[in-house]
Amino acid sequence: IGQAAKKEGRFVRNVEGTYIDKKCPFTGNVSIRGRILSGVVTKMKMKRTLVLRRDYLHYIKKYNRFEKRHKTISAHCSPCFRDCSPGDSVVVGQCRPLSKTVRFNVLKVIKSTSAK
């Protein structure tokens, strides 16, 4: 995890239980560098991978208005985040490519009050 995040202590995770995950940013051989993003979990149908959605507004100059847009990002979810479910907000950090589509790693899960 980056120097600023280490100094601040933002993404320190107490690792409970025993698990082996070489792609985990806390116990594995993956360093977090680059962007730190947040989004909402939409799918968790892959093994140790989740899909999150990032909504944003795009300005249309001609009409002087905004339109809604979104991006989906695949992120590796370590076994230490067992309690993650669709609808939760997550913070992800950029890392090296872990697979064809996965370039981010889950750092923090913020539980939703209306989680299914």
Tab-separated table of C-alpha atoms in Angstrom:
chain	number	residue	atom	x	y	z
A	1	ILE	CA	0.000	0.000	0.000
A	2	GLY	CA	1.246	3.520	-0.777
A	3	GLN	CA	3.331	5.687	1.541
A	4	ALA	CA	0.536	8.200	2.219
A	5	ALA	CA	-1.962	5.459	3.065
A	6	LYS	CA	0.581	3.757	5.342
A	7	LYS	CA	1.303	6.992	7.216
A	8	GLU	CA	-2.377	7.727	7.680
A	9	GLY	CA	-3.210	4.123	8.568
A	10	ARG	CA	-6.270	4.186	6.309
A	11	PHE	CA	-6.184	0.647	4.966
A	12	VAL	CA	-4.838	-1.432	7.827
A	13	ARG	CA	-6.781	-4.688	8.007
A	14	ASN	CA	-6.812	-7.073	10.959
A	15	VAL	CA	-6.458	-10.440	9.258
A	16	GLU	CA	-8.572	-12.983	11.103
A	17	GLY	CA	-8.369	-16.691	10.378
A	18	THR	CA	-5.906	-18.514	8.202
A	19	TYR	CA	-6.057	-18.199	4.448
A	20	ILE	CA	-3.587	-18.254	1.589
A	21	ASP	CA	-4.103	-15.692	-1.143
A	22	LYS	CA	-1.123	-14.630	-3.233
A	23	LYS	CA	-3.149	-11.736	-4.722
A	24	CYS	CA	-4.111	-10.249	-1.340
A	25	PRO	CA	-2.625	-6.784	-0.707
A	26	PHE	CA	-2.250	-7.528	3.022
A	27	THR	CA	-0.691	-11.008	2.991
A	28	GLY	CA	0.239	-11.650	-0.652
A	29	ASN	CA	2.785	-10.374	-3.141
A	30	VAL	CA	0.801	-7.419	-4.534
A	31	SER	CA	1.589	-3.748	-4.025
A	32	ILE	CA	-1.044	-1.042	-4.303
A	33	ARG	CA	0.061	1.904	-6.436
A	34	GLY	CA	-1.719	4.402	-8.632
A	35	ARG	CA	-5.386	5.240	-8.236
A	36	ILE	CA	-7.637	4.625	-5.240
A	37	LEU	CA	-11.301	4.520	-6.294
A	38	SER	CA	-14.666	3.806	-4.702
A	39	GLY	CA	-17.843	2.254	-6.031
A	40	VAL	CA	-20.845	0.040	-5.284
A	41	VAL	CA	-20.696	-3.764	-5.563
A	42	THR	CA	-23.065	-5.084	-8.238
A	43	LYS	CA	-22.039	-8.731	-8.711
A	44	MET	CA	-20.135	-11.342	-6.716
A	45	LYS	CA	-20.543	-14.386	-8.948
A	46	MET	CA	-16.841	-15.021	-9.592
A	47	LYS	CA	-14.477	-16.701	-7.182
A	48	ARG	CA	-12.617	-14.027	-5.175
A	49	THR	CA	-13.597	-11.324	-7.685
A	50	LEU	CA	-16.358	-8.757	-7.588
A	51	VAL	CA	-17.750	-6.248	-10.069
A	52	LEU	CA	-18.296	-2.688	-8.917
A	53	ARG	CA	-20.103	0.186	-10.580
A	54	ARG	CA	-18.888	3.797	-10.571
A	55	ASP	CA	-21.530	6.412	-11.445
A	56	TYR	CA	-20.539	9.873	-12.632
A	57	LEU	CA	-21.961	12.886	-14.469
A	58	HIS	CA	-20.762	14.007	-17.922
A	59	TYR	CA	-21.348	17.600	-18.992
A	60	ILE	CA	-22.901	18.274	-22.426
A	61	LYS	CA	-21.852	21.773	-23.455
A	62	LYS	CA	-24.446	22.196	-26.228
A	63	TYR	CA	-27.409	21.577	-23.925
A	64	ASN	CA	-25.818	23.044	-20.781
A	65	ARG	CA	-26.759	19.896	-18.856
A	66	PHE	CA	-25.289	16.744	-17.363
A	67	GLU	CA	-25.941	13.130	-18.316
A	68	LYS	CA	-25.471	10.095	-16.124
A	69	ARG	CA	-22.766	7.620	-17.091
A	70	HIS	CA	-21.161	4.636	-15.408
A	71	LYS	CA	-18.154	2.343	-15.569
A	72	THR	CA	-17.810	-1.204	-14.271
A	73	ILE	CA	-14.566	-2.401	-12.712
A	74	SER	CA	-13.550	-5.935	-11.780
A	75	ALA	CA	-11.631	-6.129	-8.516
A	76	HIS	CA	-10.001	-8.934	-6.538
A	77	CYS	CA	-11.733	-9.512	-3.202
A	78	SER	CA	-9.502	-11.192	-0.634
A	79	PRO	CA	-10.979	-13.840	1.720
A	80	CYS	CA	-10.504	-11.424	4.641
A	81	PHE	CA	-13.540	-9.535	3.239
A	82	ARG	CA	-15.981	-12.448	3.649
A	83	ASP	CA	-18.799	-10.161	4.767
A	84	CYS	CA	-18.967	-8.251	1.458
A	85	SER	CA	-22.278	-8.429	-0.449
A	86	PRO	CA	-23.964	-6.671	-3.413
A	87	GLY	CA	-25.005	-3.136	-2.540
A	88	ASP	CA	-22.008	-2.448	-0.287
A	89	SER	CA	-19.617	0.399	-1.017
A	90	VAL	CA	-15.986	-0.587	-1.501
A	91	VAL	CA	-12.677	1.225	-1.794
A	92	VAL	CA	-10.297	-0.328	-4.324
A	93	GLY	CA	-6.660	0.352	-5.088
A	94	GLN	CA	-4.844	-0.092	-8.380
A	95	CYS	CA	-2.249	-2.834	-8.636
A	96	ARG	CA	-0.493	-4.840	-11.308
A	97	PRO	CA	-2.716	-6.863	-13.696
A	98	LEU	CA	-3.952	-9.911	-11.774
A	99	SER	CA	-5.878	-11.425	-14.703
A	100	LYS	CA	-7.338	-10.413	-18.065
A	101	THR	CA	-9.782	-7.888	-16.570
A	102	VAL	CA	-8.692	-7.439	-12.945
A	103	ARG	CA	-6.374	-4.517	-12.138
A	104	PHE	CA	-7.760	-3.451	-8.761
A	105	ASN	CA	-7.791	-4.907	-5.249
A	106	VAL	CA	-10.399	-4.338	-2.516
A	107	LEU	CA	-8.962	-2.355	0.407
A	108	LYS	CA	-12.032	-1.487	2.448
A	109	VAL	CA	-15.717	-2.492	2.608
A	110	ILE	CA	-18.356	-0.058	3.843
A	111	LYS	CA	-21.507	-2.015	4.697
A	112	SER	CA	-24.775	-0.779	3.179
A	113	THR	CA	-27.749	-0.288	5.463
A	114	SER	CA	-30.076	-1.760	2.826
A	115	ALA	CA	-27.865	-4.702	1.821
A	116	LYS	CA	-29.723	-7.701	0.416
